[in-house]
CSV table of C-alpha atoms in Angstrom, one decimal:
chain,number,residue,atom,x,y,z
R,5,MET,CA,-9.4,31.3,-18.6
R,6,SER,CA,-5.7,30.7,-18.0
R,7,LEU,CA,-3.7,27.5,-18.6
R,8,THR,CA,-1.2,26.4,-16.0
R,9,VAL,CA,1.8,24.3,-17.2
R,10,LEU,CA,3.6,22.4,-14.4
R,11,SER,CA,6.8,20.5,-15.0
R,12,ASP,CA,7.8,17.6,-12.8
R,13,ASP,CA,10.1,19.9,-10.8
R,14,ASP,CA,7.2,22.2,-10.2
R,15,ILE,CA,5.0,19.4,-9.0
R,16,ARG,CA,7.7,18.0,-6.8
R,17,ASN,CA,8.3,21.4,-5.2
R,18,ILE,CA,4.6,21.8,-4.5
R,19,CYS,CA,4.2,18.3,-3.0
R,20,GLU,CA,7.4,18.6,-0.9
R,21,SER,CA,6.3,21.9,0.6
R,22,LEU,CA,2.7,20.9,1.5
R,23,THR,CA,1.7,21.7,5.0
R,24,GLY,CA,-0.3,19.2,7.0
R,25,ALA,CA,-3.5,21.2,6.5
R,26,GLU,CA,-2.9,21.3,2.7
R,27,THR,CA,-2.3,17.5,2.6
R,28,GLU,CA,-5.5,17.0,4.6
R,29,VAL,CA,-7.5,19.1,2.0
R,30,LEU,CA,-6.1,16.8,-0.7
R,31,ALA,CA,-6.9,13.7,1.2
R,32,ASP,CA,-10.4,14.8,1.9
R,33,GLN,CA,-11.0,15.5,-1.8
R,34,MET,CA,-9.6,12.1,-2.6
R,35,ARG,CA,-11.8,10.3,-0.1
R,36,SER,CA,-14.9,12.1,-1.3
R,37,ALA,CA,-14.2,11.2,-5.0
R,38,LEU,CA,-13.5,7.5,-4.1
R,39,ARG,CA,-16.7,7.4,-1.9
R,40,GLU,CA,-18.8,8.8,-4.8
R,41,TYR,CA,-17.2,6.3,-7.2
R,42,SER,CA,-17.7,3.3,-5.0
R,43,THR,CA,-21.1,3.9,-3.4
R,44,GLY,CA,-23.1,4.2,-6.6
R,45,THR,CA,-23.6,7.9,-6.5
R,46,GLN,CA,-21.7,8.4,-9.8
R,47,ASN,CA,-24.2,9.2,-12.5
R,48,PHE,CA,-22.9,9.2,-16.0
R,49,GLU,CA,-26.1,10.5,-17.6
R,50,ALA,CA,-26.1,13.6,-15.2
R,51,GLY,CA,-22.4,14.1,-15.8
R,52,LEU,CA,-21.6,14.2,-12.1
R,53,ILE,CA,-18.8,11.7,-12.0
R,54,HIS,CA,-17.7,9.0,-14.4
R,55,GLN,CA,-14.6,6.8,-14.6
R,56,PRO,CA,-14.7,4.8,-17.9
R,57,GLU,CA,-12.2,2.0,-18.6
R,58,ARG,CA,-8.8,3.0,-19.8
R,59,THR,CA,-7.8,2.6,-23.4
R,60,VAL,CA,-4.5,0.7,-24.1
R,61,VAL,CA,-2.4,0.8,-27.2
R,62,GLN,CA,0.9,-0.9,-27.9
R,63,SER,CA,3.7,0.1,-30.2
R,64,ASN,CA,5.6,-2.6,-32.1
R,65,ALA,CA,8.3,-0.1,-32.9
R,66,THR,CA,9.2,0.7,-29.3
R,67,ASN,CA,7.6,-2.2,-27.5
R,68,ALA,CA,5.9,0.3,-25.2
R,69,THR,CA,2.4,0.4,-23.8
R,70,THR,CA,0.5,3.7,-23.7
R,71,LEU,CA,-2.6,4.1,-21.5
R,72,PHE,CA,-5.3,6.8,-21.9
R,73,MET,CA,-7.4,7.4,-18.7
R,74,PRO,CA,-10.3,9.9,-18.9
R,75,SER,CA,-12.4,10.9,-16.0
R,76,ILE,CA,-15.0,13.5,-15.0
R,77,ASN,CA,-16.6,14.9,-11.9
R,78,ALA,CA,-18.5,18.0,-10.9
R,79,ASP,CA,-15.3,20.1,-10.8
R,80,GLY,CA,-14.2,19.3,-14.4
R,81,HIS,CA,-12.6,16.5,-16.3
R,82,ALA,CA,-9.1,15.2,-17.2
R,83,VAL,CA,-7.3,12.8,-19.5
R,84,LYS,CA,-4.1,11.1,-18.4
R,85,GLU,CA,-1.6,9.7,-20.9
R,86,SER,CA,1.1,7.3,-19.6
R,87,THR,CA,3.6,5.4,-21.7
R,88,ILE,CA,5.4,2.4,-20.0
R,89,ALA,CA,8.2,0.3,-21.4
R,90,ASN,CA,7.1,-3.4,-21.7
R,91,THR,CA,9.0,-5.8,-19.6
R,92,ARG,CA,10.6,-9.2,-20.1
R,93,PRO,CA,9.4,-11.9,-17.6
R,94,THR,CA,12.8,-13.5,-17.3
R,95,SER,CA,14.9,-13.4,-14.1
R,96,CYS,CA,12.7,-13.4,-11.0
R,97,ASP,CA,15.6,-11.8,-9.0
R,98,ALA,CA,15.8,-8.5,-10.8
R,99,ILE,CA,13.5,-5.5,-11.0
R,100,ARG,CA,12.0,-5.5,-14.5
R,101,GLY,CA,11.9,-2.5,-16.8
R,102,ASN,CA,14.2,-3.5,-19.6
R,103,PRO,CA,12.9,-3.6,-23.2
R,104,ALA,CA,13.0,-6.6,-25.4
R,105,PRO,CA,16.4,-7.3,-27.1
R,106,GLY,CA,17.1,-4.8,-29.8
R,107,GLN,CA,14.5,-2.3,-28.6
R,108,PRO,CA,15.3,1.2,-27.4
R,109,THR,CA,15.3,1.8,-23.7
R,110,LEU,CA,12.3,3.8,-22.6
R,111,LYS,CA,11.5,5.4,-19.3
R,112,PRO,CA,7.9,5.7,-18.0
R,113,THR,CA,6.5,9.1,-19.1
R,114,GLY,CA,3.2,10.8,-19.3
R,115,SER,CA,1.0,13.9,-18.7
R,116,VAL,CA,-2.3,14.9,-17.3
R,117,THR,CA,-4.5,17.5,-18.9
R,118,VAL,CA,-7.1,19.1,-16.7
R,119,PHE,CA,-10.2,20.8,-18.1
R,120,SER,CA,-12.9,23.0,-16.6
R,121,PRO,CA,-16.5,21.7,-16.5
R,122,GLN,CA,-17.1,23.7,-19.7
R,123,GLY,CA,-14.2,22.0,-21.5
R,124,ALA,CA,-11.6,24.7,-21.5
R,125,PRO,CA,-8.1,23.3,-20.6
R,126,THR,CA,-6.9,24.7,-17.3
R,127,GLY,CA,-3.8,22.6,-16.6
R,128,PHE,CA,-1.1,20.6,-18.3
R,129,LEU,CA,0.9,18.6,-15.8
R,130,HIS,CA,3.9,16.2,-16.0
R,131,ALA,CA,2.7,12.9,-14.7
R,132,LYS,CA,5.8,11.4,-13.1
R,133,THR,CA,5.6,12.7,-9.5
R,134,LEU,CA,1.9,13.4,-9.8
R,135,THR,CA,1.2,9.7,-10.3
R,136,ALA,CA,3.3,8.6,-7.4
R,137,PHE,CA,1.9,11.2,-5.1
R,138,ARG,CA,-1.8,10.5,-5.9
R,139,THR,CA,-1.3,6.8,-5.5
R,140,ALA,CA,0.3,7.2,-2.1
R,141,LEU,CA,-2.4,9.7,-1.1
R,142,ALA,CA,-5.1,7.1,-1.8
R,143,SER,CA,-3.2,4.4,0.1
R,144,SER,CA,-3.0,6.8,3.1
R,145,CYS,CA,-6.8,6.5,3.5
R,146,LEU,CA,-6.0,3.1,5.1
R,147,LEU,CA,-2.8,4.1,6.8
R,148,THR,CA,-4.4,6.8,9.0
R,149,LYS,CA,-6.6,4.1,10.6
R,150,ARG,CA,-3.8,1.8,11.7
R,151,GLN,CA,-3.1,1.3,15.3
R,152,HIS,CA,0.6,0.4,14.8
R,153,VAL,CA,2.9,2.0,12.2
R,154,ARG,CA,6.2,1.7,14.1
R,155,THR,CA,8.0,-0.2,11.3
R,156,LEU,CA,7.6,0.4,7.6
R,157,THR,CA,9.0,-2.1,5.0
R,158,VAL,CA,9.0,-1.0,1.4
R,159,PHE,CA,9.9,-3.0,-1.7
R,160,GLY,CA,11.3,-0.8,-4.4
R,161,SER,CA,13.2,2.5,-4.3
R,162,GLY,CA,11.5,4.6,-7.0
R,163,LEU,CA,9.1,7.5,-6.7
R,164,GLN,CA,6.2,5.3,-5.6
R,165,ALA,CA,8.2,3.9,-2.8
R,166,TYR,CA,9.5,7.3,-1.8
R,167,TRP,CA,6.0,9.0,-1.7
R,168,HIS,CA,4.3,6.1,0.1
R,169,VAL,CA,6.9,6.4,2.9
R,170,ARG,CA,7.0,10.2,2.7
R,171,LEU,CA,3.2,10.6,3.2
R,172,ALA,CA,3.3,8.0,6.0
R,173,LEU,CA,5.9,10.1,7.7
R,174,GLN,CA,3.9,13.3,7.3
R,175,LEU,CA,0.7,11.7,8.5
R,176,ARG,CA,2.0,9.3,11.2
R,177,GLY,CA,5.6,10.4,11.6
R,178,ASP,CA,5.4,10.6,15.4
R,179,LYS,CA,4.7,6.8,15.5
R,180,VAL,CA,7.2,5.7,12.9
R,181,LYS,CA,10.6,4.5,14.3
R,182,GLN,CA,12.1,2.3,11.5
R,183,VAL,CA,11.9,2.3,7.7
R,184,TYR,CA,13.4,-0.7,5.8
R,185,VAL,CA,13.8,-0.3,2.0
R,186,ILE,CA,14.3,-3.6,0.1
R,187,ASN,CA,15.5,-3.4,-3.5
R,188,ARG,CA,16.2,-6.5,-5.5
R,189,GLN,CA,19.1,-5.0,-7.3
R,190,PHE,CA,21.7,-2.4,-6.5
R,191,SER,CA,20.7,0.8,-8.4
R,192,ASP,CA,21.1,4.5,-8.5
R,193,SER,CA,17.6,4.9,-7.0
R,194,ALA,CA,18.5,2.5,-4.1
R,195,GLN,CA,21.4,4.8,-3.3
R,196,ALA,CA,19.4,8.0,-3.7
R,197,ILE,CA,16.2,7.1,-1.7
R,198,LEU,CA,17.8,7.6,1.7
R,199,GLN,CA,19.3,10.9,0.6
R,200,LYS,CA,15.8,12.1,-0.2
R,201,PHE,CA,14.6,11.5,3.3
R,202,TYR,CA,17.7,13.0,4.9
R,203,ALA,CA,17.3,16.0,2.6
R,204,VAL,CA,14.0,16.9,4.2
R,205,PRO,CA,14.7,20.0,6.3
R,206,ALA,CA,15.3,19.3,10.0
R,207,GLU,CA,12.5,21.6,11.1
R,208,ILE,CA,10.0,19.6,9.0
R,209,ARG,CA,11.2,16.3,10.4
R,210,GLU,CA,10.9,17.7,13.9
R,211,ARG,CA,7.4,19.1,13.2
R,212,GLU,CA,6.2,15.8,11.7
R,213,GLY,CA,7.7,13.8,14.5
R,214,TRP,CA,10.2,11.5,12.7
R,215,ALA,CA,13.5,13.3,13.4
R,216,ASP,CA,14.8,10.2,15.2
R,217,ALA,CA,13.4,7.6,12.8
R,218,ARG,CA,16.0,5.1,11.4
R,219,PHE,CA,16.3,4.2,7.7
R,220,SER,CA,18.2,1.4,6.0
R,221,VAL,CA,18.5,-0.1,2.5
R,222,LEU,CA,18.9,-3.8,1.7
R,223,THR,CA,20.0,-5.2,-1.7
R,224,PRO,CA,21.2,-8.7,-2.7
R,225,SER,CA,24.8,-7.5,-2.6
R,226,TYR,CA,24.5,-7.9,1.2
R,227,GLY,CA,25.4,-11.4,2.2
R,228,GLU,CA,22.5,-12.0,4.5
R,229,TYR,CA,19.9,-10.7,2.1
R,230,GLU,CA,17.4,-13.6,2.3
R,231,ARG,CA,17.5,-13.8,6.1
R,232,LEU,CA,17.1,-10.0,6.5
R,233,THR,CA,14.3,-9.8,4.0
R,234,LYS,CA,12.4,-12.4,6.1
R,235,GLU,CA,13.2,-10.4,9.3
R,236,TYR,CA,12.1,-7.1,7.8
R,237,VAL,CA,8.9,-8.5,6.4
R,238,ARG,CA,8.0,-10.2,9.7
R,239,ALA,CA,8.9,-7.0,11.7
R,240,ALA,CA,6.7,-4.7,9.5
R,241,ASP,CA,3.5,-3.0,10.6
R,242,VAL,CA,3.1,-1.7,7.1
R,243,ILE,CA,4.4,-3.3,3.9
R,244,TYR,CA,4.6,-1.3,0.7
R,245,CYS,CA,5.1,-3.2,-2.6
R,246,CYS,CA,6.1,-0.8,-5.3
R,247,THR,CA,7.8,-2.8,-8.0
R,248,PRO,CA,6.8,-3.9,-11.5
R,249,SER,CA,7.5,-7.5,-10.5
R,250,HIS,CA,6.5,-10.7,-12.3
R,251,GLU,CA,7.1,-12.9,-9.2
R,252,PRO,CA,6.0,-12.5,-5.5
R,253,LEU,CA,8.3,-10.3,-3.6
R,254,PHE,CA,8.6,-12.6,-0.5
R,255,ASP,CA,8.0,-16.1,0.7
R,256,PRO,CA,4.3,-16.4,1.7
R,257,ALA,CA,5.2,-18.6,4.7
R,258,ILE,CA,6.8,-15.6,6.4
R,259,LEU,CA,3.3,-14.2,7.0
R,260,THR,CA,1.0,-17.2,6.7
R,261,ASN,CA,2.5,-19.5,9.3
R,262,THR,CA,1.5,-19.4,13.0
R,263,ASN,CA,4.2,-16.8,14.0
R,264,GLY,CA,3.5,-14.6,11.0
R,265,ARG,CA,-0.2,-14.4,11.7
R,266,ARG,CA,0.2,-13.2,15.3
R,267,LYS,CA,0.6,-9.7,14.2
R,268,GLY,CA,-1.7,-7.6,11.9
R,269,ARG,CA,-0.3,-5.7,9.0
R,270,LEU,CA,-1.4,-3.3,6.3
R,271,ILE,CA,0.0,-4.5,3.0
R,272,VAL,CA,-0.2,-2.1,0.1
R,273,ALA,CA,0.6,-3.4,-3.5
R,274,ILE,CA,0.7,-0.8,-6.2
R,275,GLY,CA,3.6,-1.8,-8.5
R,276,SER,CA,2.1,-4.5,-10.7
R,277,TYR,CA,-0.4,-3.3,-13.3
R,278,LYS,CA,-0.7,-6.2,-15.8
R,279,PRO,CA,-2.3,-9.7,-15.6
R,280,GLU,CA,1.1,-11.4,-15.8
R,281,MET,CA,2.6,-9.2,-13.0
R,282,ARG,CA,2.4,-9.9,-9.3
R,283,GLU,CA,3.9,-8.7,-6.1
R,284,ILE,CA,1.8,-10.4,-3.3
R,285,PRO,CA,2.0,-14.2,-2.9
R,286,ARG,CA,-1.2,-16.0,-3.9
R,287,GLU,CA,-1.3,-17.8,-0.5
R,288,LEU,CA,-1.5,-14.5,1.3
R,289,LEU,CA,-4.5,-13.4,-0.7
R,290,GLU,CA,-6.2,-16.8,-0.2
R,291,GLN,CA,-5.7,-16.5,3.5
R,292,ALA,CA,-7.2,-13.0,3.5
R,293,VAL,CA,-10.4,-14.0,1.7
R,294,ARG,CA,-10.9,-17.1,3.9
R,295,GLY,CA,-11.1,-14.8,6.9
R,296,THR,CA,-12.3,-15.9,10.3
R,297,HIS,CA,-15.4,-13.8,11.0
R,298,GLY,CA,-18.6,-15.8,11.4
R,299,SER,CA,-17.0,-19.1,10.4
R,300,GLY,CA,-17.7,-20.8,13.6
R,301,GLY,CA,-14.4,-22.7,13.4
R,302,ILE,CA,-12.1,-23.4,16.3
R,303,HIS,CA,-8.8,-21.7,16.3
R,304,PHE,CA,-6.0,-23.1,18.4
R,305,HIS,CA,-3.6,-20.2,17.9
R,306,LYS,CA,-4.1,-16.5,18.4
R,307,HIS,CA,-3.8,-14.6,15.2
R,308,ALA,CA,-4.7,-11.1,13.8
R,309,THR,CA,-8.2,-10.4,12.5
R,310,GLU,CA,-8.9,-11.2,8.8
R,311,GLY,CA,-11.6,-9.2,7.0
R,312,GLY,CA,-12.5,-12.0,4.5
R,313,VAL,CA,-11.9,-9.6,1.6
R,314,VAL,CA,-9.2,-7.8,-0.3
R,315,VAL,CA,-9.4,-4.0,-0.6
R,316,VAL,CA,-9.1,-2.6,-4.1
R,317,ASP,CA,-9.3,0.9,-5.6
R,318,THR,CA,-11.5,-0.3,-8.5
R,319,LEU,CA,-13.2,-3.6,-8.7
R,320,ASP,CA,-13.4,-3.7,-12.5
R,321,GLY,CA,-9.7,-2.7,-12.8
R,322,ALA,CA,-8.5,-5.3,-10.3
R,323,LEU,CA,-10.4,-8.1,-12.0
R,324,LYS,CA,-8.8,-7.3,-15.4
R,325,GLU,CA,-5.3,-5.9,-14.6
R,326,ALA,CA,-4.2,-7.1,-11.1
R,327,GLY,CA,-2.1,-10.3,-11.7
R,328,GLU,CA,-2.3,-11.3,-8.1
R,329,ILE,CA,-6.1,-11.1,-8.0
R,330,ILE,CA,-6.4,-13.0,-11.2
R,331,GLU,CA,-4.0,-15.7,-10.3
R,332,ALA,CA,-5.6,-16.3,-6.9
R,333,GLY,CA,-9.1,-16.5,-8.4
R,334,ILE,CA,-10.4,-13.7,-6.2
R,335,GLN,CA,-14.1,-13.2,-6.9
R,336,PRO,CA,-16.0,-9.9,-6.9
R,337,ASN,CA,-17.8,-10.8,-3.6
R,338,GLN,CA,-14.3,-11.2,-2.0
R,339,MET,CA,-13.3,-7.7,-2.7
R,340,VAL,CA,-14.4,-4.3,-1.3
R,341,GLU,CA,-13.5,-1.0,-2.9
R,342,LEU,CA,-11.6,1.6,-0.9
R,343,GLY,CA,-14.4,4.1,-1.4
R,344,GLU,CA,-16.9,1.9,0.4
R,345,LEU,CA,-14.7,1.9,3.5
R,346,VAL,CA,-14.2,5.6,3.3
R,347,MET,CA,-17.9,6.0,3.2
R,348,ILE,CA,-18.3,4.0,6.4
R,349,ARG,CA,-15.8,6.2,8.1
R,350,LYS,CA,-17.6,9.4,6.9
R,351,ALA,CA,-20.9,8.2,8.3
R,352,ALA,CA,-19.3,7.3,11.6
R,353,GLN,CA,-17.8,10.8,11.9
R,354,GLU,CA,-21.2,12.4,11.0
R,355,GLU,CA,-22.8,10.4,13.8
R,356,ASP,CA,-20.2,11.5,16.3
R,357,SER,CA,-20.8,15.1,15.3
R,358,ILE,CA,-24.6,14.9,16.1
R,359,ALA,CA,-24.4,12.6,19.1
R,360,SER,CA,-25.8,15.4,21.3
R,361,SER,CA,-28.7,16.3,19.0
R,362,THR,CA,-31.7,14.5,17.6
R,363,PRO,CA,-31.8,14.8,13.8
R,364,SER,CA,-33.3,12.1,11.6
R,365,SER,CA,-31.1,9.1,11.3
R,366,ALA,CA,-32.0,8.8,7.7
R,367,ASP,CA,-29.8,11.7,6.8
R,368,ILE,CA,-26.7,9.9,8.2
R,369,SER,CA,-27.5,6.5,6.7
R,370,SER,CA,-28.4,7.7,3.2
R,371,ASP,CA,-24.9,6.7,1.9
R,372,LEU,CA,-25.0,3.4,3.7
R,373,ASP,CA,-28.4,2.7,2.1
R,374,LYS,CA,-26.6,2.4,-1.2
R,375,LEU,CA,-24.8,-0.8,-0.1
R,376,ASP,CA,-26.4,-4.2,0.1
R,377,LEU,CA,-24.9,-5.4,3.4
R,378,THR,CA,-27.4,-8.3,3.8
R,379,SER,CA,-26.7,-10.0,0.5
R,380,GLY,CA,-24.7,-13.1,0.7
R,381,SER,CA,-22.9,-12.1,-2.5
R,382,SER,CA,-21.8,-8.8,-1.0
R,383,ALA,CA,-18.2,-8.4,0.1
R,384,MET,CA,-19.4,-6.1,2.8
R,385,SER,CA,-21.4,-8.9,4.4
R,386,SER,CA,-18.1,-10.8,4.7
R,387,ILE,CA,-16.7,-8.0,6.8
R,388,TYR,CA,-19.8,-7.5,9.0
R,389,GLY,CA,-21.2,-11.1,9.0
R,390,ARG,CA,-24.7,-11.8,7.8
R,391,ASN,CA,-26.1,-12.3,11.3
R,392,SER,CA,-25.4,-8.8,12.4
R,393,THR,CA,-26.7,-7.2,9.2
R,394,GLU,CA,-29.8,-9.3,9.2
R,395,ALA,CA,-30.6,-8.4,12.8
R,396,ALA,CA,-30.0,-4.7,11.9
R,397,LEU,CA,-32.4,-5.1,9.0
R,398,GLU,CA,-35.1,-6.4,11.4
R,399,ARG,CA,-34.5,-3.4,13.7
R,400,ARG,CA,-34.9,-1.1,10.7
R,401,GLY,CA,-38.0,-2.9,9.5
R,402,SER,CA,-37.3,-2.4,5.8
R,403,GLY,CA,-35.9,-4.4,2.9
R,404,GLY,CA,-34.6,-3.6,-0.6
R,405,ASN,CA,-36.4,-0.8,-2.1
R,406,GLY,CA,-35.0,0.0,-5.5
R,407,GLU,CA,-33.0,-1.1,-8.4
R,408,GLY,CA,-29.4,-0.3,-9.1
R,409,SER,CA,-28.5,2.5,-11.5
R,410,SER,CA,-27.3,1.7,-15.0
R,411,ALA,CA,-23.8,2.6,-13.9
R,412,ASP,CA,-23.9,0.1,-11.1
R,413,ALA,CA,-25.3,-2.6,-13.4
R,414,GLY,CA,-22.4,-1.9,-15.8
R,415,ARG,CA,-19.8,-2.3,-13.1
R,416,GLY,CA,-21.4,-5.6,-12.1
R,417,TRP,CA,-21.0,-5.6,-8.4
R,418,MET,CA,-23.9,-4.6,-6.1
R,419,SER,CA,-26.9,-2.5,-6.6
R,420,PRO,CA,-27.8,0.2,-4.1
R,421,LYS,CA,-30.5,-1.3,-1.9
R,422,ARG,CA,-31.8,-0.2,1.4
R,423,SER,CA,-29.7,-2.1,3.8
R,424,GLY,CA,-29.8,-2.9,7.5
R,425,SER,CA,-29.2,-0.2,10.2
R,426,TYR,CA,-25.7,1.2,10.3
R,427,THR,CA,-25.6,0.7,14.1
R,428,SER,CA,-24.0,-2.7,13.6
R,429,LEU,CA,-21.1,-1.2,11.6
R,430,PHE,CA,-19.3,0.9,14.1
R,431,SER,CA,-17.5,0.4,17.4
R,432,LYS,CA,-19.3,1.1,20.7
R,433,LYS,CA,-18.9,4.8,20.6
R,434,HIS,CA,-20.7,4.9,17.3
R,435,LYS,CA,-23.8,3.1,18.4
R,436,ARG,CA,-27.1,4.8,17.8
R,437,ARG,CA,-28.8,6.3,20.8
R,438,SER,CA,-31.3,4.0,22.5
R,439,SER,CA,-34.1,6.5,21.9
R,440,SER,CA,-33.9,5.8,18.2
R,441,GLN,CA,-33.8,2.0,18.5
R,442,GLY,CA,-37.2,1.3,20.0
R,443,SER,CA,-38.0,-0.6,23.1
R,444,ASP,CA,-38.6,-4.1,21.7
R,445,ARG,CA,-35.0,-5.2,20.9
R,446,THR,CA,-34.3,-8.9,21.4
R,447,LYS,CA,-31.6,-10.1,23.7
R,448,GLN,CA,-29.6,-11.3,20.7
R,449,GLN,CA,-29.7,-7.8,19.2
R,450,GLN,CA,-28.5,-6.2,22.4
R,451,GLN,CA,-25.6,-8.6,22.6
R,452,GLN,CA,-24.7,-7.8,19.0
R,453,GLN,CA,-24.7,-4.1,19.8
R,454,ASN,CA,-22.3,-4.6,22.7
R,455,GLU,CA,-19.8,-6.6,20.7
R,456,PRO,CA,-16.6,-4.9,19.4
R,457,ASP,CA,-17.1,-4.0,15.8
R,458,HIS,CA,-15.3,-6.4,13.5
R,459,LEU,CA,-14.8,-3.8,10.8
R,460,ALA,CA,-13.0,-1.4,13.3
R,461,ARG,CA,-10.8,-4.2,14.6
R,462,TRP,CA,-9.9,-5.4,11.2
R,463,LEU,CA,-9.0,-1.9,9.8
R,464,THR,CA,-7.0,-0.7,12.8
R,465,SER,CA,-5.1,-3.8,13.8
R,466,GLY,CA,-5.9,-6.8,11.5
R,467,ASN,CA,-4.4,-8.0,8.3
R,468,VAL,CA,-5.5,-5.7,5.5
R,469,ILE,CA,-4.4,-6.1,1.9
R,470,TYR,CA,-4.9,-3.2,-0.5
R,471,LYS,CA,-4.4,-3.7,-4.2
R,472,SER,CA,-4.4,-0.6,-6.5
R,473,VAL,CA,-4.2,-0.5,-10.3
R,474,GLY,CA,-4.9,3.2,-10.5
R,475,LEU,CA,-7.9,5.4,-11.4
R,476,GLY,CA,-7.9,8.4,-13.7
R,477,LEU,CA,-10.2,10.0,-11.2
R,478,MET,CA,-7.2,10.2,-8.8
R,479,ASP,CA,-5.3,12.3,-11.3
R,480,LEU,CA,-8.2,14.6,-11.8
R,481,VAL,CA,-8.7,15.3,-8.1
R,482,VAL,CA,-5.0,15.8,-7.4
R,483,GLY,CA,-4.2,17.6,-10.7
R,484,THR,CA,-7.0,20.1,-10.1
R,485,GLU,CA,-5.8,20.9,-6.6
R,486,LEU,CA,-2.2,21.2,-7.8
R,487,VAL,CA,-3.2,23.7,-10.4
R,488,ARG,CA,-4.9,25.8,-7.7
R,489,LEU,CA,-1.9,25.6,-5.4
R,490,ALA,CA,0.5,26.5,-8.2
R,491,LYS,CA,-1.4,29.7,-8.9
R,492,GLU,CA,-1.6,30.5,-5.2
R,493,LYS,CA,2.1,29.9,-4.7
R,494,GLY,CA,3.3,31.4,-8.0
R,495,ILE,CA,4.8,28.2,-9.2
R,496,GLY,CA,4.8,27.0,-12.9
R,497,HIS,CA,4.1,28.8,-16.1
R,498,HIS,CA,0.7,30.5,-16.5
R,499,ILE,CA,-0.7,31.4,-19.9
R,500,ALA,CA,-3.4,34.1,-19.4
R,501,ASP,CA,-6.6,34.1,-21.5
R,502,PHE,CA,-5.8,30.7,-23.0
R,503,SER,CA,-8.4,29.5,-25.5
């Protein structure tokens, strides 16, 4: 078996040259892995998929933190090593990244080693661009659902900022008209990020639909920085937070007051990775988990839909490493993993594909059965509301029928129990055919079935906050595919018969 060695330049060349079809293959693989991770189908004993906690070591000599992130799935396994310079929580106006006084300057660095299922190394990859690309690829699972993506506002100007915007342009470029980059200090990366977008060949910009999109960079050197920051945040349909900040990046009142709540936004926060770090204001998270669905309260002002939860890539990781989540006191039942939402979408697509046939509905709902939508402690019941899931359970005529796996118990969130019917989860076009519902539905159930789906409204046009701290599983999925593409395109260094 050969070993493929890919430098950062190799990986950047592959990612920059991806076609829409190739990106979609990667996105499908990412969605599938996240779905398996989040819905309880991971089985450590069978060795199908496993994502253990990362190991963290710190060097007193260099004041750097090194992370080791192993993962495994049916296609193989991988170990990522990433070294990051520790930061000084001093000035809240500057991007961190400086070592303590007297310590050497360190730039983030790392690698990903990919192995076959039998254990032979198949790839050794530089982690710089790979990390930024795979993080943005996961975030795009939410972006593709959004109704409005006309204006993108991104905090930061590094690789994470670039790739989040770059994939947004590739996937939704025909809708994007304005990109605002806000950097809290004037830097080389702030100067270079626009050049990267303009360097994309004109034919690719035309093909992806963003040839006429406008780009601008804002730094504190501009006299109206504070006013324009508020304007750019308020105007945004999508906000990307991509900085290692120790303080919130913007005033929460911009989005929590009456005017700020009139418009729904997707807010993606991926820059903070330690308990003392934070990018999103606490007040914004508190507003998100309060929600409005099923509260019965009277609202005097029109505002965007709230889901009542915060979306995370990994529940365990967010509880331990996401400073915003920890500071705001967000509980496990106020979070939902991205893989759960991906699973709902997959089930909806499957139902669409069989709308004209009559297979057993159990085949479609098998994944949904792994979620306890009726439990008051489940974050999913916050999205759907308990009434709708309880009524669906009555239609189904079944209750919990099993215990959670050992992996689920270890993660401490929800065990896979047979839930209510999935008919209450989708918009009108996803409703189950009446022939499978029986003839004794109550008037209340019929009304529930005709209501617009809260989940769909929230994900497409509501306020959605996604907090990611990263998963080694993401590196495994993308790293494996990059090795395949490198061989196919003749990129990188390939060592034949490596053992």
